[in-house]
XYZ file of C-alpha atoms in Angstrom:
196
model
C 100.838 107.132 83.682
C 96.939 107.880 84.159
C 97.609 111.877 84.042
C 100.030 111.340 80.983
C 98.057 108.876 78.847
C 94.907 110.401 78.988
C 95.284 112.938 76.637
C 91.964 114.294 76.299
C 91.026 115.288 80.106
C 93.569 114.833 82.433
C 97.112 115.383 80.427
C 95.692 119.157 79.151
C 94.406 120.051 82.456
C 97.595 119.410 84.486
C 99.577 120.587 81.484
C 97.259 124.173 81.646
C 97.747 124.347 85.456
C 101.420 124.252 85.208
C 101.670 126.599 82.225
C 99.711 129.335 84.469
C 102.251 131.769 85.790
C 99.842 131.726 89.203
C 99.971 128.423 90.384
C 102.492 126.687 92.416
C 102.785 122.882 93.676
C 104.482 120.871 96.193
C 104.859 117.009 95.747
C 105.963 115.401 98.808
C 107.219 111.689 98.925
C 104.470 110.027 96.765
C 103.615 113.527 95.462
C 106.746 113.898 94.539
C 107.191 110.555 92.672
C 103.961 111.627 90.723
C 105.536 115.184 89.973
C 108.662 113.645 88.701
C 107.094 111.152 86.631
C 104.646 113.974 84.640
C 107.748 116.278 84.427
C 106.973 116.779 80.747
C 104.242 118.742 81.450
C 105.940 121.181 83.601
C 108.192 123.895 82.361
C 111.447 124.162 83.209
C 112.062 120.495 84.377
C 114.216 119.074 82.186
C 116.792 117.355 83.597
C 114.477 115.993 86.597
C 115.284 112.501 87.689
C 112.673 110.015 88.646
C 112.440 108.587 92.357
C 113.211 104.829 92.352
C 114.110 101.959 94.977
C 116.300 102.874 97.768
C 119.749 101.682 97.373
C 119.567 99.768 101.021
C 116.434 98.141 98.962
C 114.607 98.254 102.314
C 111.876 101.177 103.705
C 113.654 103.755 105.514
C 111.866 105.533 108.400
C 114.291 107.969 110.352
C 115.084 111.498 110.579
C 117.473 112.873 108.347
C 119.690 115.852 108.530
C 119.203 118.148 105.086
C 120.141 121.657 104.153
C 118.840 124.083 101.965
C 121.089 125.153 99.103
C 118.318 127.550 96.984
C 119.093 130.054 94.266
C 119.494 133.070 95.922
C 118.101 135.194 92.773
C 114.978 133.380 92.175
C 114.195 131.281 95.452
C 111.307 128.571 95.385
C 107.885 129.282 96.369
C 108.559 127.114 99.426
C 112.064 128.024 100.666
C 112.109 131.949 100.563
C 114.463 132.913 103.389
C 115.453 129.441 104.083
C 118.652 129.447 102.169
C 121.831 127.953 104.059
C 119.607 126.357 107.010
C 120.020 122.909 107.740
C 117.321 120.852 109.651
C 116.259 117.245 110.589
C 113.440 116.166 108.714
C 111.305 113.065 108.930
C 111.976 110.562 106.225
C 109.635 107.786 105.358
C 109.926 105.764 102.291
C 111.127 102.576 99.813
C 111.629 104.601 96.723
C 113.382 107.716 97.200
C 116.820 107.378 95.491
C 116.859 110.042 92.350
C 117.556 108.225 89.116
C 118.565 110.413 86.011
C 118.395 109.524 82.478
C 122.165 110.456 82.099
C 125.088 111.302 84.089
C 125.195 114.784 82.987
C 121.789 115.546 83.743
C 122.875 115.503 87.517
C 125.705 117.898 86.735
C 123.185 120.347 84.946
C 120.338 120.067 87.640
C 122.544 120.769 90.484
C 124.608 123.486 88.494
C 121.346 125.150 87.766
C 120.408 124.989 91.667
C 117.467 122.834 90.688
C 118.392 120.494 93.853
C 117.622 122.757 96.371
C 117.594 120.195 99.492
C 120.220 117.739 99.959
C 121.105 115.287 102.583
C 124.089 116.066 104.851
C 126.245 114.160 107.293
C 127.291 115.526 110.625
C 129.619 117.923 109.164
C 126.889 119.311 107.095
C 128.552 118.403 103.526
C 126.059 116.897 101.087
C 126.575 113.233 101.639
C 125.746 109.776 99.577
C 126.968 107.878 102.603
C 124.293 105.811 104.094
C 122.779 106.152 106.592
C 123.143 110.257 106.310
C 121.470 109.790 103.009
C 118.808 107.076 103.785
C 118.381 106.162 99.888
C 121.457 106.976 97.983
C 120.494 110.015 95.832
C 123.250 111.216 94.004
C 124.543 114.358 95.286
C 122.503 113.976 98.185
C 119.504 115.405 96.331
C 116.226 115.086 98.481
C 114.070 117.517 96.357
C 113.943 119.264 92.863
C 112.567 122.336 92.020
C 111.474 123.860 88.553
C 113.869 126.558 87.067
C 111.247 129.546 87.771
C 110.643 127.876 91.593
C 106.766 127.242 91.592
C 107.179 123.541 91.429
C 109.079 121.803 94.340
C 109.302 118.115 94.308
C 110.726 116.788 97.600
C 111.200 113.005 99.291
C 111.453 113.793 102.665
C 108.187 115.158 104.926
C 108.270 118.594 106.057
C 104.785 118.494 107.326
C 105.707 115.702 109.448
C 108.197 118.035 111.032
C 106.307 120.881 111.412
C 105.386 120.837 115.115
C 107.430 122.144 117.696
C 107.237 118.992 119.875
C 109.540 116.819 117.288
C 112.301 119.616 117.472
C 114.512 117.658 120.146
C 117.228 119.755 118.881
C 115.536 123.202 119.885
C 118.042 125.277 121.730
C 117.492 126.052 125.242
C 115.010 129.105 125.659
C 113.944 129.081 121.727
C 110.861 126.847 122.809
C 108.930 129.700 124.041
C 110.159 132.121 121.151
C 109.478 129.807 118.324
C 105.881 128.967 119.833
C 103.387 126.319 118.245
C 106.009 125.354 115.167
C 109.433 124.800 114.305
C 111.346 126.049 111.687
C 109.926 123.671 108.687
C 106.345 125.853 109.289
C 108.780 128.356 107.072
C 108.304 126.427 103.847
C 104.336 126.912 104.405
C 104.474 130.597 105.371
C 107.056 130.747 102.387
C 104.148 129.896 100.086
C 101.682 132.302 101.767
C 103.836 134.890 101.360
C 103.661 134.296 97.658
C 100.210 134.022 97.410
C 100.158 137.856 98.668
Protein backbone atom coordinates (compact mmCIF):
# COMPACT_ATOMS: atom_id res chain seq x y z
CA UNK A 1 0.00 0.00 0.00
CA UNK A 2 2.93 2.34 0.64
CA UNK A 3 3.81 2.25 -3.05
CA UNK A 4 0.23 2.78 -4.21
CA UNK A 5 -0.58 5.54 -1.71
CA UNK A 6 2.56 7.64 -2.18
CA UNK A 7 1.33 9.36 -5.33
CA UNK A 8 4.09 11.96 -5.50
CA UNK A 9 7.15 9.70 -5.55
CA UNK A 10 6.85 5.93 -5.18
CA UNK A 11 3.77 5.27 -7.29
CA UNK A 12 4.90 7.19 -10.41
CA UNK A 13 8.43 5.81 -10.10
CA UNK A 14 7.21 2.19 -10.07
CA UNK A 15 4.66 2.90 -12.82
CA UNK A 16 7.34 4.44 -15.06
CA UNK A 17 9.66 1.47 -14.44
CA UNK A 18 7.06 -1.12 -15.44
CA UNK A 19 5.96 0.86 -18.51
CA UNK A 20 9.50 0.93 -19.93
CA UNK A 21 10.12 -1.81 -22.50
CA UNK A 22 13.74 -2.39 -21.42
CA UNK A 23 12.98 -3.46 -17.85
CA UNK A 24 12.07 -6.76 -16.21
CA UNK A 25 11.20 -7.84 -12.68
CA UNK A 26 11.16 -11.04 -10.67
CA UNK A 27 9.27 -11.22 -7.38
CA UNK A 28 9.80 -14.34 -5.25
CA UNK A 29 7.66 -15.15 -2.19
CA UNK A 30 7.21 -11.78 -0.42
CA UNK A 31 8.28 -10.13 -3.68
CA UNK A 32 5.50 -12.06 -5.43
CA UNK A 33 3.00 -10.78 -2.89
CA UNK A 34 4.26 -7.22 -3.38
CA UNK A 35 4.10 -7.36 -7.18
CA UNK A 36 0.59 -8.79 -7.19
CA UNK A 37 -0.58 -6.08 -4.76
CA UNK A 38 0.69 -3.35 -7.11
CA UNK A 39 -0.48 -5.09 -10.29
CA UNK A 40 -2.48 -2.02 -11.29
CA UNK A 41 0.87 -0.36 -12.07
CA UNK A 42 2.11 -3.25 -14.22
CA UNK A 43 0.83 -3.46 -17.81
CA UNK A 44 -0.69 -6.82 -18.79
CA UNK A 45 -1.64 -8.02 -15.31
CA UNK A 46 -5.39 -7.37 -15.34
CA UNK A 47 -6.35 -10.85 -14.13
CA UNK A 48 -3.63 -11.37 -11.55
CA UNK A 49 -4.60 -12.73 -8.14
CA UNK A 50 -3.24 -11.68 -4.79
CA UNK A 51 -1.60 -14.32 -2.58
CA UNK A 52 -3.21 -15.01 0.79
CA UNK A 53 -3.23 -17.55 3.65
CA UNK A 54 -2.51 -21.15 2.73
CA UNK A 55 -5.57 -23.37 2.75
CA UNK A 56 -3.86 -25.48 5.45
CA UNK A 57 -3.74 -22.37 7.69
CA UNK A 58 -0.12 -23.16 8.49
CA UNK A 59 3.34 -22.28 7.28
CA UNK A 60 4.45 -24.72 4.57
CA UNK A 61 8.16 -25.47 4.21
CA UNK A 62 8.86 -28.33 1.83
CA UNK A 63 10.07 -29.28 -1.60
CA UNK A 64 7.24 -29.37 -4.15
CA UNK A 65 7.14 -30.38 -7.79
CA UNK A 66 6.21 -27.78 -10.38
CA UNK A 67 5.77 -27.83 -14.13
CA UNK A 68 6.60 -24.95 -16.44
CA UNK A 69 3.85 -24.22 -18.96
CA UNK A 70 4.95 -20.96 -20.50
CA UNK A 71 3.81 -19.27 -23.70
CA UNK A 72 5.92 -20.82 -26.47
CA UNK A 73 5.40 -17.89 -28.83
CA UNK A 74 6.12 -15.22 -26.22
CA UNK A 75 8.23 -16.78 -23.45
CA UNK A 76 8.83 -15.12 -20.13
CA UNK A 77 12.14 -13.31 -19.74
CA UNK A 78 12.94 -15.90 -17.06
CA UNK A 79 11.62 -19.11 -18.61
CA UNK A 80 13.16 -19.22 -22.09
CA UNK A 81 13.80 -22.83 -23.08
CA UNK A 82 12.16 -24.26 -19.94
CA UNK A 83 8.70 -24.95 -21.43
CA UNK A 84 7.46 -28.42 -20.50
CA UNK A 85 10.08 -28.97 -17.78
CA UNK A 86 9.17 -30.35 -14.36
CA UNK A 87 11.44 -29.71 -11.38
CA UNK A 88 11.38 -29.90 -7.60
CA UNK A 89 11.50 -26.47 -5.94
CA UNK A 90 11.66 -25.14 -2.39
CA UNK A 91 8.41 -23.79 -0.92
CA UNK A 92 8.53 -21.69 2.25
CA UNK A 93 5.48 -19.53 2.94
CA UNK A 94 2.35 -19.07 5.00
CA UNK A 95 0.48 -16.95 2.46
CA UNK A 96 0.91 -18.54 -0.97
CA UNK A 97 -2.63 -19.29 -2.13
CA UNK A 98 -3.66 -17.41 -5.27
CA UNK A 99 -6.95 -15.61 -4.60
CA UNK A 100 -8.81 -14.15 -7.58
CA UNK A 101 -11.43 -11.41 -7.63
CA UNK A 102 -13.76 -13.52 -9.77
CA UNK A 103 -13.86 -17.16 -10.96
CA UNK A 104 -13.53 -15.98 -14.55
CA UNK A 105 -10.21 -14.27 -13.74
CA UNK A 106 -8.52 -17.63 -13.11
CA UNK A 107 -9.84 -19.00 -16.42
CA UNK A 108 -8.83 -15.89 -18.34
CA UNK A 109 -5.35 -15.93 -16.82
CA UNK A 110 -4.68 -19.61 -17.47
CA UNK A 111 -6.06 -19.51 -21.02
CA UNK A 112 -3.76 -16.56 -21.79
CA UNK A 113 -0.69 -18.49 -20.49
CA UNK A 114 -0.49 -16.10 -17.55
CA UNK A 115 0.23 -18.85 -15.00
CA UNK A 116 3.47 -20.38 -16.30
CA UNK A 117 4.49 -22.38 -13.21
CA UNK A 118 2.06 -24.77 -11.53
CA UNK A 119 2.18 -27.34 -8.76
CA UNK A 120 1.89 -30.90 -10.03
CA UNK A 121 1.39 -34.32 -8.47
CA UNK A 122 3.57 -37.43 -8.87
CA UNK A 123 2.07 -37.96 -12.34
CA UNK A 124 3.02 -34.38 -13.37
CA UNK A 125 -0.65 -33.34 -13.54
CA UNK A 126 -1.65 -29.89 -12.29
CA UNK A 127 -3.21 -30.28 -8.86
CA UNK A 128 -4.95 -28.54 -5.99
CA UNK A 129 -4.47 -31.62 -3.79
CA UNK A 130 -2.49 -31.14 -0.59
CA UNK A 131 0.44 -31.64 -0.01
CA UNK A 132 1.41 -31.63 -3.73
CA UNK A 133 -0.09 -28.16 -3.91
CA UNK A 134 1.14 -26.73 -0.59
CA UNK A 135 -1.21 -23.76 -0.41
CA UNK A 136 -4.44 -24.66 -2.26
CA UNK A 137 -4.01 -22.30 -5.21
CA UNK A 138 -6.62 -22.93 -7.91
CA UNK A 139 -5.28 -24.65 -11.03
CA UNK A 140 -2.06 -25.31 -9.09
CA UNK A 141 -0.89 -21.74 -9.71
CA UNK A 142 2.60 -21.15 -8.31
CA UNK A 143 3.48 -18.12 -10.47
CA UNK A 144 1.94 -15.44 -12.65
CA UNK A 145 3.47 -13.41 -15.46
CA UNK A 146 2.67 -10.23 -17.33
CA UNK A 147 1.38 -10.61 -20.88
CA UNK A 148 4.67 -9.40 -22.38
CA UNK A 149 6.68 -11.81 -20.19
CA UNK A 150 8.84 -9.13 -18.55
CA UNK A 151 7.38 -9.53 -15.04
CA UNK A 152 7.24 -12.85 -13.19
CA UNK A 153 5.82 -13.21 -9.68
CA UNK A 154 6.27 -16.63 -8.07
CA UNK A 155 5.76 -18.07 -4.58
CA UNK A 156 8.30 -20.96 -4.67
CA UNK A 157 12.03 -20.20 -4.28
CA UNK A 158 14.21 -20.93 -7.34
CA UNK A 159 17.12 -19.12 -5.69
CA UNK A 160 17.09 -21.68 -2.84
CA UNK A 161 17.07 -24.54 -5.33
CA UNK A 162 19.80 -23.34 -7.66
CA UNK A 163 22.84 -25.29 -6.42
CA UNK A 164 23.42 -28.80 -7.69
CA UNK A 165 23.86 -30.14 -4.14
CA UNK A 166 20.12 -29.80 -3.40
CA UNK A 167 19.29 -32.02 -6.39
CA UNK A 168 18.91 -35.51 -4.93
CA UNK A 169 16.93 -36.28 -8.09
CA UNK A 170 19.84 -35.61 -10.46
CA UNK A 171 20.36 -38.66 -12.71
CA UNK A 172 23.51 -40.74 -12.23
CA UNK A 173 26.35 -39.32 -14.26
CA UNK A 174 24.64 -35.98 -14.91
CA UNK A 175 26.19 -34.35 -11.86
CA UNK A 176 29.59 -33.96 -13.50
CA UNK A 177 28.01 -32.74 -16.74
CA UNK A 178 25.86 -30.14 -14.99
CA UNK A 179 28.73 -28.64 -13.03
CA UNK A 180 28.05 -26.44 -10.02
CA UNK A 181 24.36 -25.68 -10.64
CA UNK A 182 21.06 -27.50 -11.02
CA UNK A 183 18.35 -26.75 -13.58
CA UNK A 184 16.85 -23.69 -11.83
CA UNK A 185 19.93 -21.65 -12.78
CA UNK A 186 18.37 -21.58 -16.26
CA UNK A 187 15.92 -18.90 -15.03
CA UNK A 188 18.74 -16.49 -14.31
CA UNK A 189 20.65 -17.39 -17.46
CA UNK A 190 17.45 -16.76 -19.39
CA UNK A 191 17.20 -13.25 -17.92
CA UNK A 192 20.85 -12.63 -18.82
CA UNK A 193 20.14 -13.83 -22.36
CA UNK A 194 17.24 -11.36 -22.63
CA UNK A 195 19.47 -8.48 -21.53
CA UNK A 196 21.87 -9.39 -24.36
